[in-house]
Structures are given as C-alpha cells and as structure tokens.
mmCIF file of N, CA and C in Angstrom:
data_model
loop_
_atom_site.group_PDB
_atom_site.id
_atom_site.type_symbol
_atom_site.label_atom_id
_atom_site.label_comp_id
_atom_site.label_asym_id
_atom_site.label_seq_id
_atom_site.Cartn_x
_atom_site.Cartn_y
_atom_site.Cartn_z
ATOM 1 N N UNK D 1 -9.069 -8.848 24.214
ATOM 2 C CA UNK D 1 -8.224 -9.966 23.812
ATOM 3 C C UNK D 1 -6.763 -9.508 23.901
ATOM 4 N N UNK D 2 -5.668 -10.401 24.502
ATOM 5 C CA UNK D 2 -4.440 -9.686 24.941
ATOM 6 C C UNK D 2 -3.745 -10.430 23.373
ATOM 7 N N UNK D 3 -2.793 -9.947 23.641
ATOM 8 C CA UNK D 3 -1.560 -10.614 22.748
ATOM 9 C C UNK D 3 -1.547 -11.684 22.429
ATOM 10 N N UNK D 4 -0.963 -12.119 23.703
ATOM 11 C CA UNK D 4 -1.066 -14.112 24.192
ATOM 12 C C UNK D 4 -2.115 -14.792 23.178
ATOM 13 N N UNK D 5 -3.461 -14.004 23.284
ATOM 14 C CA UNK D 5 -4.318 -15.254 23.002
ATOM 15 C C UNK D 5 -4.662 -15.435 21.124
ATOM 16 N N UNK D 6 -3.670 -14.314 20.624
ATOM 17 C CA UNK D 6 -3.527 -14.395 19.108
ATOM 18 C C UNK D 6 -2.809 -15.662 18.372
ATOM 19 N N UNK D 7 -3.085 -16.027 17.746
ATOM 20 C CA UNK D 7 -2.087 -16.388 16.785
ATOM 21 C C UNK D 7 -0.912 -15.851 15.519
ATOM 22 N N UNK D 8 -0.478 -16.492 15.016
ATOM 23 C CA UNK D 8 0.989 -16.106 14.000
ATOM 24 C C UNK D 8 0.464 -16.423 12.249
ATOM 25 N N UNK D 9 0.194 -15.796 11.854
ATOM 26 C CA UNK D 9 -0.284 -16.106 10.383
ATOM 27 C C UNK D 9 0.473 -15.251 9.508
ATOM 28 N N UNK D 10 1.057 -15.906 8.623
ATOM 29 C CA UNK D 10 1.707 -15.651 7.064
ATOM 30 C C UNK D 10 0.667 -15.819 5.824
ATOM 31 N N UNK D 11 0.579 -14.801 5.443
ATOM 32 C CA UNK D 11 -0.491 -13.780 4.677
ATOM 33 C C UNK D 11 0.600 -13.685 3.094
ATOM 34 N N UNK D 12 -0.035 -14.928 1.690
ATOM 35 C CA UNK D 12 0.320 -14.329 0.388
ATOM 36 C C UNK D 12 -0.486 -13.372 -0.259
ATOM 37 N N UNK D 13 0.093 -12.226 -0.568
ATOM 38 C CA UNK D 13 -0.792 -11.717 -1.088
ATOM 39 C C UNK D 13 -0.610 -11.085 -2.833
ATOM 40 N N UNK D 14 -0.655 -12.412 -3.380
ATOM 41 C CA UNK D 14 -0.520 -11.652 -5.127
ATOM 42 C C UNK D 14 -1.224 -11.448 -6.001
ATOM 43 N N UNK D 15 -1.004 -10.629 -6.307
ATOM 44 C CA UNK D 15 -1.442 -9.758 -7.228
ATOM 45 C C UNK D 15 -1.898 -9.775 -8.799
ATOM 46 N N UNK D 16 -2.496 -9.506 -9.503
ATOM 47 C CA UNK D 16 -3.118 -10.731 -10.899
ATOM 48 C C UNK D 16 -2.083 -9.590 -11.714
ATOM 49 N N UNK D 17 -1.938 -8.041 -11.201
ATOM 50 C CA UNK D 17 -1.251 -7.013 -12.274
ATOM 51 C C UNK D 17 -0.418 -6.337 -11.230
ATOM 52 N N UNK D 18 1.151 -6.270 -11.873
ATOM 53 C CA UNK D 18 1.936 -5.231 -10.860
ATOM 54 C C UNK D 18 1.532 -3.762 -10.259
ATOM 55 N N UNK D 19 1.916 -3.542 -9.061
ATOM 56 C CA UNK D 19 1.411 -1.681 -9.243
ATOM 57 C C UNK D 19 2.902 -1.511 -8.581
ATOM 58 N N UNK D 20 2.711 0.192 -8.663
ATOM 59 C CA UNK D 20 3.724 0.596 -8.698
ATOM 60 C C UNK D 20 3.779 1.078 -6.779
ATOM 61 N N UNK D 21 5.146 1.293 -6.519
ATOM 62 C CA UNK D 21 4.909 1.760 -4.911
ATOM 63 C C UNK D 21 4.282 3.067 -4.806
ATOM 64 N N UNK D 22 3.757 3.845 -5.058
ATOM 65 C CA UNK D 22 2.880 4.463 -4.689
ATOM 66 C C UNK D 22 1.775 3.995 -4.548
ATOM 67 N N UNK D 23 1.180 2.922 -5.584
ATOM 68 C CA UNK D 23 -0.182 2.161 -5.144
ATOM 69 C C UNK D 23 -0.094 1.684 -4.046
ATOM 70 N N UNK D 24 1.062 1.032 -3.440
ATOM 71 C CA UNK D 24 1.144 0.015 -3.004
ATOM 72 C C UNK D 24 1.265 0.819 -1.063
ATOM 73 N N UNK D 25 1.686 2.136 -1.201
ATOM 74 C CA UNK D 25 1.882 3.106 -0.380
ATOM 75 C C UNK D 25 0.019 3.359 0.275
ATOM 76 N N UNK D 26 -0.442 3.501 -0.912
ATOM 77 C CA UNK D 26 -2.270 3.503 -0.819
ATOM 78 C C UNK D 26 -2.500 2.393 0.136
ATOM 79 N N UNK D 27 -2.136 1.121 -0.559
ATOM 80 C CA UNK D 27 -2.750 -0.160 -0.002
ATOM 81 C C UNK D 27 -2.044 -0.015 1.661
ATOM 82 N N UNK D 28 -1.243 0.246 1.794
ATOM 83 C CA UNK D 28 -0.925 -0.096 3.150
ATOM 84 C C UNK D 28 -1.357 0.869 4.151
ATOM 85 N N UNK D 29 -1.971 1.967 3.342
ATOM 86 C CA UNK D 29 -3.213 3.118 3.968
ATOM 87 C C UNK D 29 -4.429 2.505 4.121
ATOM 88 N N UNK D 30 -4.754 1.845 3.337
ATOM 89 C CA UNK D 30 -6.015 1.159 3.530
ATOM 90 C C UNK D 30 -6.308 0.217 4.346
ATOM 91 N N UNK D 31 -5.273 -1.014 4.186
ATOM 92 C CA UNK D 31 -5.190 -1.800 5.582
ATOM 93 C C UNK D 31 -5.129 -1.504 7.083
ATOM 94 N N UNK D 32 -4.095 -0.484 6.862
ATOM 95 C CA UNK D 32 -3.763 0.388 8.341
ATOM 96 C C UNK D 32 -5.412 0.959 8.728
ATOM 97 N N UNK D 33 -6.028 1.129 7.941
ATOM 98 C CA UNK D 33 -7.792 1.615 8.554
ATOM 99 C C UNK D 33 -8.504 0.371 8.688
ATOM 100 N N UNK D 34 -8.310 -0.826 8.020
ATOM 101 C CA UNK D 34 -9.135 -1.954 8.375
ATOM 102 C C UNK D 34 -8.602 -2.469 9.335
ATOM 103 N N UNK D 35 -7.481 -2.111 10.279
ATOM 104 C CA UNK D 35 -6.899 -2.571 10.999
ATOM 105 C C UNK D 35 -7.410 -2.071 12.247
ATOM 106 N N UNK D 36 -7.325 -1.176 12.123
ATOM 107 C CA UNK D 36 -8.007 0.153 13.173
ATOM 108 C C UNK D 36 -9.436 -0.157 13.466
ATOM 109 N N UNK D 37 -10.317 -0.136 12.494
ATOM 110 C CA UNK D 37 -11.874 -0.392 12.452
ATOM 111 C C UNK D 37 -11.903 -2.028 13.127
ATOM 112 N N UNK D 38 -11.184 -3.015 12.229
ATOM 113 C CA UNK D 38 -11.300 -4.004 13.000
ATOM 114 C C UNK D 38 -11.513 -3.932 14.885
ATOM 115 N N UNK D 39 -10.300 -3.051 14.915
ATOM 116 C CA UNK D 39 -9.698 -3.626 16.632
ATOM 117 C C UNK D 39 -10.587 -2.765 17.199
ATOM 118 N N UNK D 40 -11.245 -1.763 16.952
ATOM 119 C CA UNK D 40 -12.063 -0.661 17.628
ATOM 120 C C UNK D 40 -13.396 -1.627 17.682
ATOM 121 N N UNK D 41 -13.876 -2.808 16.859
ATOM 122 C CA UNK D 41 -15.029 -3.769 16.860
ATOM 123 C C UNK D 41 -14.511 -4.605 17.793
ATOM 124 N N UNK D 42 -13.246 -4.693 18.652
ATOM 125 C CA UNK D 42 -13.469 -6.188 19.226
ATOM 126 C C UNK D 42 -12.535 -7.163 18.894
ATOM 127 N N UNK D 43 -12.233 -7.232 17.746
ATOM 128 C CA UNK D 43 -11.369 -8.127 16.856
ATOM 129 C C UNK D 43 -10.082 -8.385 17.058
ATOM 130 N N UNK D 44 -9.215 -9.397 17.337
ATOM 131 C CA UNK D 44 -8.236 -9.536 17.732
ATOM 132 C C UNK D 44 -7.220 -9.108 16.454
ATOM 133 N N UNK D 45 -6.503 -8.466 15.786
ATOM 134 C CA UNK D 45 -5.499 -8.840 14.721
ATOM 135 C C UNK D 45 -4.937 -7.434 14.859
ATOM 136 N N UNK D 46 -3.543 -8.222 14.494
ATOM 137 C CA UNK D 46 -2.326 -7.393 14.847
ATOM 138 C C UNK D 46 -1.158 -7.271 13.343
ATOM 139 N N UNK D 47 -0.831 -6.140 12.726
ATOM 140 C CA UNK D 47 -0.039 -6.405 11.513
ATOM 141 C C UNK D 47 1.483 -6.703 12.725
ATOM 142 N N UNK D 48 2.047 -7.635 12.009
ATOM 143 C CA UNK D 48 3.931 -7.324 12.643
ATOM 144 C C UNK D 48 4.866 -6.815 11.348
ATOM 145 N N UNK D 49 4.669 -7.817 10.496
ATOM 146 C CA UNK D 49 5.828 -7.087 9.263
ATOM 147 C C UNK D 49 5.056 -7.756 7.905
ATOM 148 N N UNK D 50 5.773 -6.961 6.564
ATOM 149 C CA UNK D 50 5.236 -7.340 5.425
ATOM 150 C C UNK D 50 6.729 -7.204 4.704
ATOM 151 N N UNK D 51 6.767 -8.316 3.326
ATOM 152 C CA UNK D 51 7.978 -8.427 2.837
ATOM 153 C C UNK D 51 7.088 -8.220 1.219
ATOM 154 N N UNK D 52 8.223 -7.755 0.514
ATOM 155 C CA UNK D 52 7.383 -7.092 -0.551
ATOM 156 C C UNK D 52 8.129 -7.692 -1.643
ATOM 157 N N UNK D 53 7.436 -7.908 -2.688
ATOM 158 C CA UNK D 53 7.249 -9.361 -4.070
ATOM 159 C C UNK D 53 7.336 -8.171 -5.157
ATOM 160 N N UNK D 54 8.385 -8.198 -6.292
ATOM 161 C CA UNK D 54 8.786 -7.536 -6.831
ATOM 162 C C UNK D 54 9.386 -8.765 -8.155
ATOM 163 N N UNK D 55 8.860 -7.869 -9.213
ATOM 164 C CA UNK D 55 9.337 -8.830 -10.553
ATOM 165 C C UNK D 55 10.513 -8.117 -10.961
ATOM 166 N N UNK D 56 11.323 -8.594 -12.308
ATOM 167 C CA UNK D 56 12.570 -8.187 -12.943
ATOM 168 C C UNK D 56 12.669 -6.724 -12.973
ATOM 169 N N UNK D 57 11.392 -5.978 -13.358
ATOM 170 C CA UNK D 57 11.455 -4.821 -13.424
ATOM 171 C C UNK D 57 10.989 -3.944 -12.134
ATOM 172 N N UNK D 58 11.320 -4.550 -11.381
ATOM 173 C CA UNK D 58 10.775 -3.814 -10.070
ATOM 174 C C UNK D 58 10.010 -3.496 -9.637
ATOM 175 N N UNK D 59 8.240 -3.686 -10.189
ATOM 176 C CA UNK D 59 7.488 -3.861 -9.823
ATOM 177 C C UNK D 59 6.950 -4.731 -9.053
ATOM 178 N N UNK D 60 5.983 -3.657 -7.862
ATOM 179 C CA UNK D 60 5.938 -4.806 -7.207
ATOM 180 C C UNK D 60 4.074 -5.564 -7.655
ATOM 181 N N UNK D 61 4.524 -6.874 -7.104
ATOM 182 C CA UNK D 61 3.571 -8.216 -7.687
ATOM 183 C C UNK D 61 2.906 -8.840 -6.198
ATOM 184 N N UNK D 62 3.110 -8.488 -5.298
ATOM 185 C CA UNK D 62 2.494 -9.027 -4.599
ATOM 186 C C UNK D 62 3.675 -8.812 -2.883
ATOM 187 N N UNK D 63 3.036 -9.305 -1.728
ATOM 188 C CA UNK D 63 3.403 -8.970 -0.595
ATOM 189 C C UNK D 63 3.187 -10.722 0.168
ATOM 190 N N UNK D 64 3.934 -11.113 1.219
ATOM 191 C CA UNK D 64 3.718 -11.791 2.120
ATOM 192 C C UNK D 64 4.296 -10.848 3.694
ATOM 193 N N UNK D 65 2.590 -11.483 4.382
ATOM 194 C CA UNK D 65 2.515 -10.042 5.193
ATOM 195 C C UNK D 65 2.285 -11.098 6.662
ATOM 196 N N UNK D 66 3.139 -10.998 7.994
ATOM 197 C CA UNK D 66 3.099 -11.494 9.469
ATOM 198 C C UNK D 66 1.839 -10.667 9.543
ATOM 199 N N UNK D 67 0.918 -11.186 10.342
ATOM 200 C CA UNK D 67 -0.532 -10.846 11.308
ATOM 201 C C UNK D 67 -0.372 -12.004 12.458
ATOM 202 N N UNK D 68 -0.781 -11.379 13.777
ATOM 203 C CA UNK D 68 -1.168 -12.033 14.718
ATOM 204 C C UNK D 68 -3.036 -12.059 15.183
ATOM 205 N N UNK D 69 -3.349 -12.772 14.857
ATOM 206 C CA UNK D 69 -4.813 -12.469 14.876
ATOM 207 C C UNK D 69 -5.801 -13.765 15.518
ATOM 208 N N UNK D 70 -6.798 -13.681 15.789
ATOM 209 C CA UNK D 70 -7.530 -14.483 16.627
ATOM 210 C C UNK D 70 -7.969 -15.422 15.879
ATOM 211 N N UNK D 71 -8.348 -15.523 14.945
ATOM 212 C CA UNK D 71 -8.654 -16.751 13.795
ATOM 213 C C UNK D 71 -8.568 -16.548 12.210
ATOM 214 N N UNK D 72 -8.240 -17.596 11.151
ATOM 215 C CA UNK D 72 -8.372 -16.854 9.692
ATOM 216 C C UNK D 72 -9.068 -16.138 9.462
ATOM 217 N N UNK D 73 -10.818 -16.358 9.986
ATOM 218 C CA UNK D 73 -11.729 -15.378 9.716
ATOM 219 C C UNK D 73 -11.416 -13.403 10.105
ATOM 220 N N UNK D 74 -11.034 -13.325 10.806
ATOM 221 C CA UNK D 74 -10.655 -12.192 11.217
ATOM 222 C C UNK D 74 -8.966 -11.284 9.911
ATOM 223 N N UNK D 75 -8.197 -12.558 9.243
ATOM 224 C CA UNK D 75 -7.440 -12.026 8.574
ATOM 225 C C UNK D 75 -8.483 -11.593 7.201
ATOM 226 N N UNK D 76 -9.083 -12.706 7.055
ATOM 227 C CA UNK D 76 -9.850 -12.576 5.774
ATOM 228 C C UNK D 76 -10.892 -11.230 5.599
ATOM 229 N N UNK D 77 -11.554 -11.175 6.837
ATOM 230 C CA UNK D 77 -12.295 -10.348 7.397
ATOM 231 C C UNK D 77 -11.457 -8.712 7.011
ATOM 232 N N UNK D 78 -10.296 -9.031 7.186
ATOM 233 C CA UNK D 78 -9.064 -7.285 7.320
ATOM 234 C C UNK D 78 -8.951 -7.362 5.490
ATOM 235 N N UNK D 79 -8.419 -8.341 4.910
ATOM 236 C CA UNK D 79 -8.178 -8.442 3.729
ATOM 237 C C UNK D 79 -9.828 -7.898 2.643
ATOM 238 N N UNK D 80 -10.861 -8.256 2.909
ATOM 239 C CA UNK D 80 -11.923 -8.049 2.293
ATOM 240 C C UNK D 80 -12.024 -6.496 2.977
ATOM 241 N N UNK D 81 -12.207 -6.119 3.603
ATOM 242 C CA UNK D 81 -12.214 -4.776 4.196
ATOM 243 C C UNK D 81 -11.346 -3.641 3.638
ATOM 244 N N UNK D 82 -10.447 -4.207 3.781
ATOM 245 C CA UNK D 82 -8.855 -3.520 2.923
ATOM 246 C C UNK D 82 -9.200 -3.115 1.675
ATOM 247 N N UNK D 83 -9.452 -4.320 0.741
ATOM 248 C CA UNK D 83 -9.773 -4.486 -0.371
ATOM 249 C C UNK D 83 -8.071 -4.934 -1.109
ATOM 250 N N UNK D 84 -7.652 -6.245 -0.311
ATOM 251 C CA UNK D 84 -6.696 -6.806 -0.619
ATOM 252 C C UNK D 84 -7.097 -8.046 -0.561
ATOM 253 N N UNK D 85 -5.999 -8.646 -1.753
ATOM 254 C CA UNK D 85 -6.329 -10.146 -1.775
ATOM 255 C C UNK D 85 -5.638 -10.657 -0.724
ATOM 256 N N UNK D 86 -5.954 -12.195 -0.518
ATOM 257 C CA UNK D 86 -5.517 -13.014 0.951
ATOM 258 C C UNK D 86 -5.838 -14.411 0.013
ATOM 259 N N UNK D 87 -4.450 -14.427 -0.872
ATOM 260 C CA UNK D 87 -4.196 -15.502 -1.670
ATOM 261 C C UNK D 87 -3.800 -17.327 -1.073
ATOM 262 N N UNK D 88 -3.698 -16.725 -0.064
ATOM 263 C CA UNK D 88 -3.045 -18.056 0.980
ATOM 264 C C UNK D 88 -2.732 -17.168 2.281
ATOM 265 N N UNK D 89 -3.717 -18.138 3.463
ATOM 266 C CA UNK D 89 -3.390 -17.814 4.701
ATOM 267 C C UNK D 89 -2.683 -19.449 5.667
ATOM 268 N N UNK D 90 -1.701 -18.777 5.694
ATOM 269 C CA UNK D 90 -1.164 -20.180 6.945
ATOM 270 C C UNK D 90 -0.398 -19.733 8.194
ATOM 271 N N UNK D 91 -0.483 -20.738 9.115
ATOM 272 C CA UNK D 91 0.013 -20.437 10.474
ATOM 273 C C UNK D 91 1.811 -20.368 10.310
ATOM 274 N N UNK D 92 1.995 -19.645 10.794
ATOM 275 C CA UNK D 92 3.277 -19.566 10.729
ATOM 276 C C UNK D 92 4.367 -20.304 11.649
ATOM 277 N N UNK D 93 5.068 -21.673 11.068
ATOM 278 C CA UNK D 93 5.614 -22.369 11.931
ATOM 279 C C UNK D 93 7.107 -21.423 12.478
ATOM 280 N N UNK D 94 7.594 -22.881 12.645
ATOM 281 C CA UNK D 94 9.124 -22.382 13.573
ATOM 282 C C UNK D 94 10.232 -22.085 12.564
ATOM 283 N N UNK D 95 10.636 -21.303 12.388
ATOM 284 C CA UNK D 95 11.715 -20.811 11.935
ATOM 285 C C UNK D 95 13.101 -22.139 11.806
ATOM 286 N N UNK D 96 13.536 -21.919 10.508
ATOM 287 C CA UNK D 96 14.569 -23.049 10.167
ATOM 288 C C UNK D 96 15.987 -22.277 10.448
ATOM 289 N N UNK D 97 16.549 -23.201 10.546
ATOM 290 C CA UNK D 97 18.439 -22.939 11.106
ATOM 291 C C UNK D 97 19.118 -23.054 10.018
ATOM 292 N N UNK D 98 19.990 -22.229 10.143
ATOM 293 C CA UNK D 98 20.916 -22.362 8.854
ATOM 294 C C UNK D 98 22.418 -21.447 8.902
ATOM 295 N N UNK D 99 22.770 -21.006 7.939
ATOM 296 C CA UNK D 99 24.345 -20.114 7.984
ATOM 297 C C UNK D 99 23.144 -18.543 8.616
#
C-alpha cells in the first residue's frame, strides 16, 4: 500500500489521569512498536505528528496525534495494540486561513 492510497486522521487521545513525560516518553515507545508490527502485517498506517495536552500544572492529559492510515479500523487496531486510548478518531479536513 503506497502513501497515496492512505488517508489523514486526527487522533484525541485523553487521558482519565495525567502522567508525567516520562510516561508519556514510554507511550510513544510503545506505539512506535505497534506501528512497526502493524506495517510489517500489511497494514497501511503512518504516524506524521502528535501535539501534546497539558493541564495548569503541566501535566500532560492527553495528546491529539496526525496518522495517515488505510481505514479507522487500522488506527484503532494501533491504539488497542499500543495500549492507548483513541478517544475520537476523525478525518482530517482542510486547514483554515487566518493571521
């Protein structure tokens, strides 16, 4: 499966209790292997970027994370694998204009 034939999905992913960035250093070890295992099966999905959800005290609470991937099943599929939540998956439209 090339590039092209992926799609653009925006990935919430929060969290019920803050962890601290070292957990959070873990979690993105863990994905990075469900990512791997995925694509070595066949599976189309691609991480691009993750923006990271942080409360007053700087903990962080949760992530919204870019994937290019062949269908939801396949994000959900990385997220259960991971052992991350996948609180809301949506396609990621067009970008808004502004200053």
């Amino acid at each position: 499966m090339t590039n092209d034939d992926l799609e653009d999905y925006l990935i919430l992913r929060a969290l019920d209790d803050p962890i601290s960035e070292t957990d959070l250093e873990a979690a993105a070890e863990q994905s990075g292997d469900a990512l791997e295992e995925l694509r070595d099966e066949g599976v189309g999905i691609r991480w691009v970027e993750s923006e990271v959800l942080t409360n007053e005290d700087g903990q962080v609470t949760g992530t919204y994370c870019h994937y290019r991937a062949e269908d939801t099943a396949a994000v959900r599929e990385h997220a259960e694998r991971a052992g991350l939540p996948a609180t809301r998956i949506d396609h990621k439209g067009d970008p808004l204009e502004g200053e």
